Coordinates of C-alpha atoms and ligand atoms in Angstrom, one line a residue:
M1 CA 0.0 0.0 0.0
S2 CA 1.3 3.5 -0.9
T3 CA 0.8 6.5 1.4
V4 CA 0.2 10.1 0.6
T5 CA 3.6 11.7 1.2
E6 CA 3.6 14.7 -1.2
A7 CA 1.0 17.4 -1.3
L8 CA -1.5 16.7 -4.0
E9 CA -2.3 19.5 -6.6
R10 CA -5.3 18.7 -8.8
G11 CA -7.8 20.6 -10.9
V12 CA -11.2 19.8 -12.5
F13 CA -11.6 16.4 -14.2
L14 CA -12.8 17.2 -17.7
D15 CA -13.0 15.2 -20.9
G16 CA -11.2 12.2 -19.4
E17 CA -8.3 13.9 -17.6
V18 CA -7.5 16.0 -14.6
Q19 CA -6.7 19.6 -15.6
P20 CA -3.9 21.6 -14.0
V21 CA -4.8 23.6 -10.9
E22 CA -6.1 27.0 -11.9
G23 CA -8.2 29.8 -10.5
D24 CA -9.3 29.8 -6.8
T25 CA -8.1 26.8 -4.9
L26 CA -9.3 24.9 -1.8
T27 CA -6.7 23.7 0.8
I28 CA -7.3 20.2 2.1
L29 CA -6.0 19.3 5.5
N30 CA -5.8 15.9 7.2
P31 CA -8.6 15.8 9.9
G32 CA -6.4 13.5 12.0
T33 CA -3.2 15.4 12.0
G34 CA -3.9 18.9 10.6
E35 CA -1.2 18.3 8.0
L36 CA -1.6 19.5 4.4
V37 CA -3.0 17.0 2.0
G38 CA -3.1 19.2 -1.0
H39 CA -4.8 21.9 -3.1
V40 CA -7.5 21.6 -5.6
T41 CA -9.2 24.0 -8.0
A42 CA -12.4 25.5 -6.6
A43 CA -14.5 25.1 -9.7
S44 CA -16.1 28.3 -11.0
A45 CA -19.3 28.6 -12.9
A46 CA -17.2 28.5 -16.1
H47 CA -15.6 25.2 -15.0
V48 CA -19.0 23.8 -14.3
D49 CA -20.3 25.0 -17.6
A50 CA -17.4 23.3 -19.4
A51 CA -18.0 20.1 -17.5
V52 CA -21.8 20.0 -18.3
R53 CA -21.2 20.8 -22.0
S54 CA -18.6 18.0 -22.2
A55 CA -21.1 15.6 -20.5
Q56 CA -23.9 16.7 -22.9
Q57 CA -21.6 16.0 -25.9
A58 CA -20.7 12.6 -24.5
F59 CA -24.4 11.8 -24.0
G60 CA -24.7 11.8 -27.8
S61 CA -22.5 8.7 -28.2
W62 CA -23.0 7.0 -24.7
S63 CA -26.8 6.9 -24.7
P64 CA -27.2 5.1 -28.0
L65 CA -25.0 2.1 -26.9
G66 CA -27.0 -0.9 -25.8
Y67 CA -27.4 -1.7 -22.1
A68 CA -25.1 -4.7 -22.5
Q69 CA -22.4 -2.6 -23.9
R70 CA -22.6 0.0 -21.2
G71 CA -22.7 -2.9 -18.7
R72 CA -19.4 -4.2 -20.0
V73 CA -17.8 -0.9 -19.6
L74 CA -19.2 -0.6 -16.0
H75 CA -17.9 -4.1 -15.3
N76 CA -14.4 -3.1 -16.5
C77 CA -14.7 0.0 -14.3
A78 CA -15.7 -2.0 -11.3
E79 CA -12.8 -4.4 -11.8
A80 CA -10.3 -1.6 -12.2
F81 CA -11.7 0.1 -9.1
E82 CA -11.5 -3.0 -7.1
A83 CA -7.8 -3.5 -8.2
S84 CA -7.1 0.1 -7.0
V85 CA -8.5 -0.1 -3.5
E86 CA -5.0 -0.2 -1.9
E87 CA -3.9 2.8 -3.9
L88 CA -7.1 4.8 -3.1
A89 CA -7.4 3.9 0.6
P90 CA -4.6 6.2 1.9
I91 CA -5.9 9.1 -0.2
L92 CA -9.4 8.6 1.3
V93 CA -7.9 8.3 4.8
A94 CA -5.8 11.5 4.4
E95 CA -8.6 13.7 3.2
Q96 CA -11.6 12.2 5.1
G97 CA -9.9 11.2 8.3
K98 CA -11.5 7.7 8.5
T99 CA -9.6 4.7 9.6
L100 CA -7.8 2.5 7.0
R101 CA -10.2 -0.3 7.8
D102 CA -13.3 1.9 7.2
A103 CA -11.7 3.3 4.0
R104 CA -11.2 -0.2 2.6
I105 CA -14.7 -1.2 3.5
E106 CA -16.0 1.9 1.8
L107 CA -14.0 1.5 -1.4
H108 CA -14.8 -2.2 -1.8
K109 CA -18.5 -1.4 -1.3
A110 CA -18.4 1.3 -3.9
A111 CA -16.7 -1.0 -6.5
E112 CA -19.3 -3.7 -5.6
T113 CA -22.1 -1.3 -6.4
L114 CA -20.7 -0.6 -9.9
E115 CA -20.4 -4.3 -10.4
H116 CA -24.0 -4.8 -9.2
Y117 CA -25.3 -2.4 -11.9
A118 CA -23.0 -4.0 -14.5
G119 CA -24.7 -7.3 -13.7
L120 CA -28.1 -5.9 -14.2
A121 CA -27.3 -4.7 -17.7
K122 CA -29.2 -7.6 -19.4
E123 CA -32.1 -7.5 -16.9
V124 CA -33.6 -4.1 -17.7
R125 CA -37.2 -4.8 -18.9
G126 CA -40.0 -2.7 -20.2
V127 CA -43.7 -3.3 -20.2
S128 CA -46.0 -4.0 -23.1
V129 CA -49.8 -3.9 -23.2
H130 CA -51.6 -5.7 -26.0
G131 CA -55.0 -5.0 -27.4
L132 CA -55.4 -1.4 -26.2
D133 CA -57.9 -1.2 -29.1
P134 CA -58.4 -3.5 -32.0
G135 CA -55.0 -3.8 -33.7
V136 CA -53.4 -1.4 -31.2
D137 CA -50.6 -2.4 -28.9
G138 CA -48.8 -0.2 -26.4
R139 CA -45.4 -0.4 -24.8
V140 CA -43.5 1.6 -22.2
I141 CA -39.9 2.3 -22.9
R142 CA -37.2 3.8 -20.8
R143 CA -35.2 6.8 -22.1
P144 CA -32.1 8.2 -20.4
L145 CA -32.5 11.7 -18.9
G146 CA -29.3 13.4 -20.2
V147 CA -26.8 15.0 -17.9
V148 CA -27.1 14.1 -14.3
A149 CA -25.6 16.2 -11.5
A150 CA -24.3 14.0 -8.7
I151 CA -23.6 15.9 -5.5
V152 CA -22.3 14.1 -2.5
P153 CA -21.0 14.9 1.0
W154 CA -17.7 14.1 2.6
N155 CA -18.6 11.1 4.9
F156 CA -18.5 8.4 2.2
P157 CA -17.2 10.2 -1.0
T158 CA -17.0 7.0 -3.1
T159 CA -20.0 4.9 -2.1
L160 CA -22.4 7.8 -2.3
L161 CA -21.1 8.6 -5.7
C162 CA -21.2 5.1 -7.0
N163 CA -24.8 4.7 -5.8
K164 CA -25.5 7.3 -8.4
L165 CA -23.0 6.4 -11.1
G166 CA -24.1 2.7 -11.3
P167 CA -27.7 3.3 -12.3
A168 CA -27.1 6.6 -14.1
L169 CA -24.5 5.3 -16.4
L170 CA -26.1 2.0 -17.1
C171 CA -29.3 3.7 -18.1
G172 CA -27.3 5.8 -20.6
N173 CA -27.0 9.1 -18.8
T174 CA -23.7 11.1 -18.4
V175 CA -22.7 12.5 -15.1
V176 CA -21.0 15.6 -13.6
A177 CA -20.0 14.8 -10.1
K178 CA -19.4 17.4 -7.3
P179 CA -17.6 15.9 -4.3
A180 CA -17.7 17.8 -1.0
D181 CA -15.2 20.7 -0.9
S182 CA -13.1 18.9 1.7
T183 CA -12.9 15.4 -0.1
P184 CA -12.0 15.9 -3.8
F185 CA -8.9 13.8 -4.2
T186 CA -10.2 10.2 -4.0
T187 CA -13.0 11.1 -6.5
L188 CA -10.6 12.7 -8.9
R189 CA -8.3 9.7 -8.9
L190 CA -11.2 7.4 -9.2
A191 CA -12.4 9.2 -12.3
E192 CA -9.0 8.7 -13.8
I193 CA -9.1 5.0 -13.0
L194 CA -12.6 4.5 -14.5
T195 CA -11.5 6.4 -17.6
A196 CA -8.4 4.2 -18.0
A197 CA -10.7 1.2 -17.7
G198 CA -12.8 2.3 -20.7
L199 CA -15.3 4.9 -19.6
P200 CA -15.3 7.3 -22.5
P201 CA -14.1 10.9 -21.9
G202 CA -16.9 13.2 -20.9
V203 CA -19.2 10.4 -19.6
L204 CA -18.0 11.4 -16.1
N205 CA -16.7 14.8 -15.3
V206 CA -15.8 16.0 -11.8
V207 CA -16.0 19.5 -10.5
P208 CA -14.4 19.9 -7.1
G209 CA -15.6 23.0 -5.4
T210 CA -17.9 24.6 -2.8
G211 CA -21.6 24.1 -2.5
P212 CA -22.7 27.7 -3.0
L213 CA -20.5 28.2 -6.1
A214 CA -19.9 25.0 -8.0
G215 CA -22.9 23.2 -6.5
E216 CA -25.4 25.9 -7.3
A217 CA -23.9 26.5 -10.8
L218 CA -24.4 22.8 -11.4
V219 CA -27.9 22.5 -10.1
T220 CA -29.1 25.6 -12.0
H221 CA -27.3 24.7 -15.3
P222 CA -29.9 24.5 -18.0
L223 CA -28.4 21.4 -19.6
V224 CA -28.6 19.4 -16.3
R225 CA -31.7 17.2 -16.4
K226 CA -31.5 15.6 -13.0
V227 CA -29.9 16.4 -9.7
A228 CA -29.0 13.3 -7.6
F229 CA -28.2 14.9 -4.2
T230 CA -26.9 13.4 -1.0
G231 CA -26.3 15.6 2.0
S232 CA -28.0 17.5 4.8
T233 CA -31.7 18.2 4.9
P234 CA -31.4 22.0 4.7
T235 CA -29.1 21.9 1.7
G236 CA -31.2 19.3 0.0
E237 CA -34.3 21.4 0.4
R238 CA -32.4 24.4 -1.1
V239 CA -31.2 22.2 -4.0
A240 CA -34.7 21.0 -4.7
A241 CA -36.0 24.5 -4.8
L242 CA -33.3 25.6 -7.2
A243 CA -33.9 22.5 -9.4
A244 CA -37.6 23.4 -9.6
I245 CA -36.6 26.0 -12.2
G246 CA -36.5 24.0 -15.4
S247 CA -38.5 21.2 -13.7
K248 CA -35.4 19.0 -13.2
R249 CA -35.7 15.6 -11.8
V250 CA -34.4 15.4 -8.2
T251 CA -33.6 12.6 -5.7
L252 CA -32.7 13.6 -2.2
E253 CA -30.8 11.3 0.2
L254 CA -30.8 13.5 3.3
G255 CA -30.2 13.3 7.1
G256 CA -31.4 10.7 9.5
S257 CA -31.8 9.8 13.2
D258 CA -32.3 6.1 13.0
P259 CA -33.9 4.4 16.0
L260 CA -32.9 0.9 17.3
I261 CA -35.4 -0.8 19.5
I262 CA -34.2 -3.6 21.9
C263 CA -36.9 -5.8 23.3
D264 CA -36.3 -7.8 26.5
D265 CA -36.5 -11.1 24.6
A266 CA -33.7 -10.1 22.3
D267 CA -30.2 -11.5 22.1
L268 CA -28.9 -8.5 24.2
A269 CA -25.2 -9.0 23.5
A270 CA -25.8 -9.1 19.7
A271 CA -28.1 -6.1 19.9
A272 CA -25.5 -4.1 21.9
S273 CA -22.9 -5.0 19.3
A274 CA -25.1 -3.8 16.5
A275 CA -25.9 -0.6 18.3
S276 CA -22.2 0.1 19.0
M277 CA -21.2 -0.7 15.4
G278 CA -24.2 1.2 14.1
R279 CA -23.3 4.3 16.0
F280 CA -19.5 4.4 16.0
Y281 CA -18.7 3.1 12.5
N282 CA -17.1 5.9 10.5
C283 CA -16.8 7.9 13.7
G284 CA -20.6 8.2 13.8
Q285 CA -20.6 10.2 10.6
A286 CA -23.1 8.2 8.6
C287 CA -26.6 9.1 7.4
L288 CA -27.7 5.6 8.1
A289 CA -26.5 5.1 11.6
T290 CA -28.0 4.1 14.9
K291 CA -28.7 7.5 16.5
R292 CA -31.3 6.6 19.1
V293 CA -31.6 3.4 21.2
Y294 CA -34.9 2.5 22.9
V295 CA -34.5 -0.5 25.3
F296 CA -37.2 -2.2 27.4
E297 CA -36.8 -1.3 31.0
S298 CA -36.2 -4.9 32.2
A299 CA -33.2 -5.3 29.8
A300 CA -32.0 -1.7 30.1
D301 CA -29.3 -2.0 32.8
E302 CA -27.6 -4.9 31.0
V303 CA -27.8 -3.2 27.5
I304 CA -26.5 0.1 28.9
E305 CA -23.5 -1.7 30.5
L306 CA -22.7 -3.6 27.4
I307 CA -22.9 -0.7 25.0
S308 CA -21.0 1.6 27.4
A309 CA -18.2 -1.0 27.8
K310 CA -17.9 -1.3 24.0
A311 CA -17.7 2.4 23.6
A312 CA -15.1 2.8 26.2
K313 CA -12.9 0.1 24.6
L314 CA -12.8 1.6 21.1
R315 CA -9.3 2.6 20.2
L316 CA -9.0 6.1 18.8
G317 CA -6.2 6.9 16.4
I318 CA -5.3 8.7 13.2
G319 CA -6.7 7.0 10.2
I320 CA -3.5 5.5 8.8
D321 CA -2.7 3.8 12.2
P322 CA -3.7 0.2 11.5
K323 CA -4.8 -0.3 15.1
A324 CA -7.2 2.6 15.1
Q325 CA -10.9 1.7 15.4
L326 CA -12.2 5.2 15.5
G327 CA -10.7 8.1 13.5
P328 CA -11.2 11.8 14.0
M329 CA -14.3 13.7 13.2
H330 CA -14.1 15.2 9.7
S331 CA -13.7 18.9 10.7
E332 CA -13.6 21.4 13.5
R333 CA -17.1 22.5 12.6
Q334 CA -18.5 18.9 12.9
R335 CA -16.8 18.5 16.3
E336 CA -18.1 21.8 17.6
L337 CA -21.6 21.0 16.4
L338 CA -21.5 17.7 18.3
E339 CA -20.1 19.4 21.4
R340 CA -22.9 21.9 21.3
Q341 CA -25.5 19.1 21.1
I342 CA -24.0 17.2 24.0
A343 CA -23.6 20.3 26.2
E344 CA -27.2 21.4 25.5
T345 CA -28.5 17.9 26.2
L346 CA -26.6 17.4 29.4
A347 CA -27.6 20.9 30.7
A348 CA -31.2 19.6 30.6
G349 CA -30.5 16.1 31.9
G350 CA -29.1 12.6 31.2
E351 CA -26.2 10.6 32.4
V352 CA -22.9 10.0 30.6
T353 CA -21.9 6.4 30.9
A354 CA -19.0 6.5 28.4
G355 CA -16.7 9.1 27.0
G356 CA -18.1 12.7 27.0
G357 CA -15.5 14.9 25.4
R358 CA -12.2 15.2 23.7
P359 CA -9.6 12.5 24.3
D360 CA -6.8 13.3 26.7
D361 CA -4.0 12.1 24.4
E362 CA -1.2 14.4 23.2
A363 CA -0.8 12.3 20.1
L364 CA -4.3 13.1 19.0
A365 CA -4.2 16.8 19.9
N366 CA -3.9 18.1 16.3
G367 CA -6.9 16.2 15.0
W368 CA -10.7 16.6 15.5
F369 CA -11.1 13.6 17.8
H370 CA -14.0 13.0 20.1
E371 CA -14.5 10.1 22.5
P372 CA -17.2 7.6 21.8
T373 CA -19.9 8.8 24.1
V374 CA -23.0 7.2 25.6
I375 CA -25.8 9.3 27.3
V376 CA -28.6 7.5 29.2
D377 CA -32.1 9.0 29.4
P378 CA -31.5 12.5 28.1
P379 CA -34.6 14.6 27.9
R380 CA -36.9 13.5 25.1
D381 CA -37.0 17.0 23.6
S382 CA -33.2 17.5 23.8
P383 CA -30.9 17.7 20.7
M384 CA -30.1 14.0 21.1
A385 CA -33.8 13.2 20.3
R386 CA -34.8 16.0 18.0
E387 CA -31.7 16.7 15.8
E388 CA -29.5 14.6 13.6
V389 CA -26.4 13.8 15.7
F390 CA -23.6 13.4 13.2
G391 CA -20.8 12.1 15.4
P392 CA -19.8 9.4 18.0
C393 CA -22.5 10.0 20.6
L394 CA -25.3 7.5 21.3
P395 CA -28.4 8.3 23.5
I396 CA -30.2 5.4 25.1
W397 CA -33.7 5.7 26.5
R398 CA -35.6 3.2 28.7
V399 CA -39.1 2.4 27.5
N400 CA -41.9 0.4 29.0
D401 CA -43.1 -1.6 26.0
L402 CA -43.2 -1.9 22.2
D403 CA -46.0 0.7 21.9
E404 CA -43.9 3.3 23.6
A405 CA -40.8 2.4 21.7
I406 CA -42.5 2.6 18.3
S407 CA -44.2 5.8 19.2
L408 CA -40.9 7.5 20.3
A409 CA -39.0 6.0 17.3
N410 CA -41.5 7.6 14.9
D411 CA -41.5 10.9 16.9
S412 CA -38.7 12.4 14.8
P413 CA -38.6 14.7 11.8
F414 CA -36.5 12.1 10.1
G415 CA -37.3 8.7 8.6
L416 CA -34.3 7.0 7.0
G417 CA -33.4 3.7 8.7
S418 CA -34.5 1.8 11.8
A419 CA -33.9 -1.5 13.6
I420 CA -35.4 -3.9 16.1
W421 CA -33.9 -6.7 18.1
T422 CA -36.4 -9.2 19.4
G423 CA -37.0 -12.9 19.8
G424 CA -40.6 -12.5 18.9
L425 CA -42.2 -12.6 15.4
E426 CA -45.0 -10.3 16.4
A427 CA -42.7 -7.4 17.5
A428 CA -40.6 -7.8 14.4
E429 CA -43.6 -7.7 12.1
R430 CA -45.1 -4.7 14.0
A431 CA -41.8 -2.8 13.6
A432 CA -41.6 -3.6 9.9
A433 CA -45.1 -2.4 9.4
E434 CA -45.2 0.6 11.7
L435 CA -41.8 2.2 11.7
D436 CA -42.1 5.3 9.5
C437 CA -38.9 5.1 7.4
G438 CA -37.2 3.6 4.4
Y439 CA -35.5 0.5 5.9
T440 CA -36.1 -1.7 8.9
W441 CA -33.5 -4.3 10.0
V442 CA -34.7 -7.1 12.2
N443 CA -32.0 -8.8 14.4
S444 CA -29.5 -7.7 11.7
P445 CA -26.7 -5.2 11.6
T446 CA -27.6 -2.1 9.6
K447 CA -26.0 -3.1 6.3
V448 CA -27.2 -1.6 3.1
Y449 CA -27.7 -4.1 0.2
D450 CA -27.4 -3.1 -3.5
E451 CA -30.4 -5.4 -4.2
L452 CA -32.8 -3.4 -2.1
P453 CA -34.1 0.1 -2.7
F454 CA -32.8 2.7 -0.2
G455 CA -34.2 6.1 0.6
G456 CA -35.9 8.0 3.3
V457 CA -39.3 9.5 4.1
K458 CA -40.2 12.8 5.9
S459 CA -37.1 15.0 6.2
S460 CA -34.8 12.2 5.1
G461 CA -35.5 12.6 1.5
V462 CA -37.3 11.8 -1.7
G463 CA -36.7 8.9 -4.2
K464 CA -34.7 5.7 -4.1
E465 CA -31.2 4.6 -4.7
H466 CA -30.0 1.0 -5.0
G467 CA -32.0 -1.9 -6.4
S468 CA -33.5 -1.9 -9.9
E469 CA -35.9 0.7 -8.4
A470 CA -33.1 3.3 -9.0
F471 CA -33.7 2.9 -12.7
D472 CA -37.0 4.8 -12.3
H473 CA -35.0 7.8 -11.1
Y474 CA -32.5 7.8 -14.0
T475 CA -34.9 7.2 -16.9
N476 CA -38.1 8.8 -18.3
L477 CA -40.8 6.3 -19.1
K478 CA -42.4 6.9 -22.4
S479 CA -45.5 5.3 -23.8
V480 CA -45.5 4.1 -27.4
V481 CA -48.7 3.1 -29.2
V482 CA -48.5 1.1 -32.4
K483 CA -51.5 0.5 -34.7
R484 CA -51.4 -2.4 -37.1
A485 CA -53.2 -2.4 -40.4
L486 CA -56.2 -4.6 -39.8
Ligands
NAD501 P1 -24.1 19.3 2.9 O1 -25.5 19.3 2.6 O2 -23.5 20.4 3.6 O3 -23.2 19.0 1.6 C1 -23.4 18.0 0.7 C2 -23.0 18.3 -0.6 O4 -23.8 19.4 -1.1 C3 -21.5 18.8 -0.7 O5 -20.9 18.4 -1.9 C4 -21.7 20.3 -0.7 O6 -20.6 21.0 -1.3 C5 -22.9 20.5 -1.5 N1 -23.6 21.7 -1.3 C6 -23.7 22.5 -0.2 N2 -24.4 23.6 -0.5 C7 -24.9 23.5 -1.7 C8 -25.8 24.3 -2.5 N3 -26.3 25.4 -2.0 N4 -26.0 23.9 -3.8 C9 -25.5 22.7 -4.2 N5 -24.7 21.9 -3.5 C10 -24.4 22.3 -2.3 O7 -23.9 17.9 3.8 P2 -22.8 17.6 4.8 O8 -23.1 18.2 6.1 O9 -21.5 17.9 4.2 O10 -23.0 16.0 4.9 C11 -23.6 15.4 5.9 C12 -25.1 15.2 5.7 O11 -25.3 14.3 4.6 C13 -25.8 14.6 6.9 O12 -27.0 15.3 7.2 C14 -26.0 13.2 6.5 O13 -27.1 12.5 7.2 C15 -26.3 13.4 5.0 N6 -26.1 12.1 4.3 C16 -27.2 11.4 3.8 C17 -27.1 10.2 3.2 C18 -28.3 9.5 2.6 O14 -28.0 8.6 1.8 N7 -29.5 9.8 3.1 C19 -25.8 9.7 3.0 C20 -24.7 10.4 3.6 C21 -24.9 11.6 4.2

């Protein structure tokens, strides 16, 4: 495995290659050490325009290819990506902060998603309706949309992009991607790898830059036909409003505050492990993460002890340290936000049973580290319950029964994922039917499958990614009526 030893200097990825750095630049620092990772062009409206026009031109030759042919290209891309995981992992660690282990998990998963869509290439089907009238048949065909803007945040720069790239490209669209302003380098290198593997120039362009400038220039560009956005709820709502001009298609994968219910007949050790993994993976910076635990009173003491012990044992370290289980938070802003949420919560009540603040370790003093933290029974109207907590802090509430657990779980502005741990079929079925969100895991770690549609309700978003359901969001359905001579 290589490491990032020299500062990276990269520009916009246009027409199959990274351009030299020009114009305004962004400085990228390692969240674990504060060291310089490199500089990247902060794309201007002119850069975005060039990227969109290049993608529009490439659409002319990419969209007429058959699904099978595009699938072959995607398959080659997935293979090349998989073969490059060890090269990409240190770049992802350096700019994002996550541990090497989490970086590898992310990168393998992203490559797998491309492979998944490559595998679906020969499975895309339409519908036909015979005998609409005498001698008249109808069929419904899928047509690609055109240029898709793919805007993603910094927590999983590659998986979140590939969730969009897979279905978008297979369906014949071309893509202009905008990574978060703090995580451009893995995406730029990945674009080079995919191009070398056979993705034609212009089919994927990348504009690193800020949200207000590059992001808005992309969303409002008249040639962009769809905006596939992943990020926070307030930004997603603004993006949707901007995309309304020109009636662009929009999918929004937004924030979440996933509940996990633990019944007293559950395998408590397994449930505690799932809660700990679900909350502290990626340093708690995941949309789909266990952000609230509701445990039956009779099992509460044991569960609280198990989860708190797990949190206390997690080993913090800079991402590249192979022993690190929890990296830094991504930025100073994210840590301050978490600290504000914890302070406001504790001022109103709740008991800290693990962690609580910054680690007392000189070796970590230059990074944005925060201890894995557990808070028991904070007030039910505190930030722990009402806001998205995007960091390593898990609130646990005691509840009397399933009715109370489901009612509190649903009492949230968000509706992304959810989980229940129980030995009983009835509780499992009730959770599946009644939890108001896009995913429910029963006695299962919160793993996302490419085969299943994923997407939230309420303030967690609109539309689906993953599964063949994603095709509906990257194609227009068109009805064709054919009359035979009778
Ligand atoms: P963010 O909304 O601030 O930024 C996301 C992306 O949008 C970045 O690329 C950013 O540059 C861009 N952006 C910002 N302002 C913009 C604008 N005005 N116009 C166009 N683009 C703009 O999100 P964040 O805080 O960086 O990311 C964390 C959030 O993302 C959390 O809320 C998390 O839950 C959410 N998220 C959701 C999912 C999901 O699939 N539902 C997955 C991962 C993260």
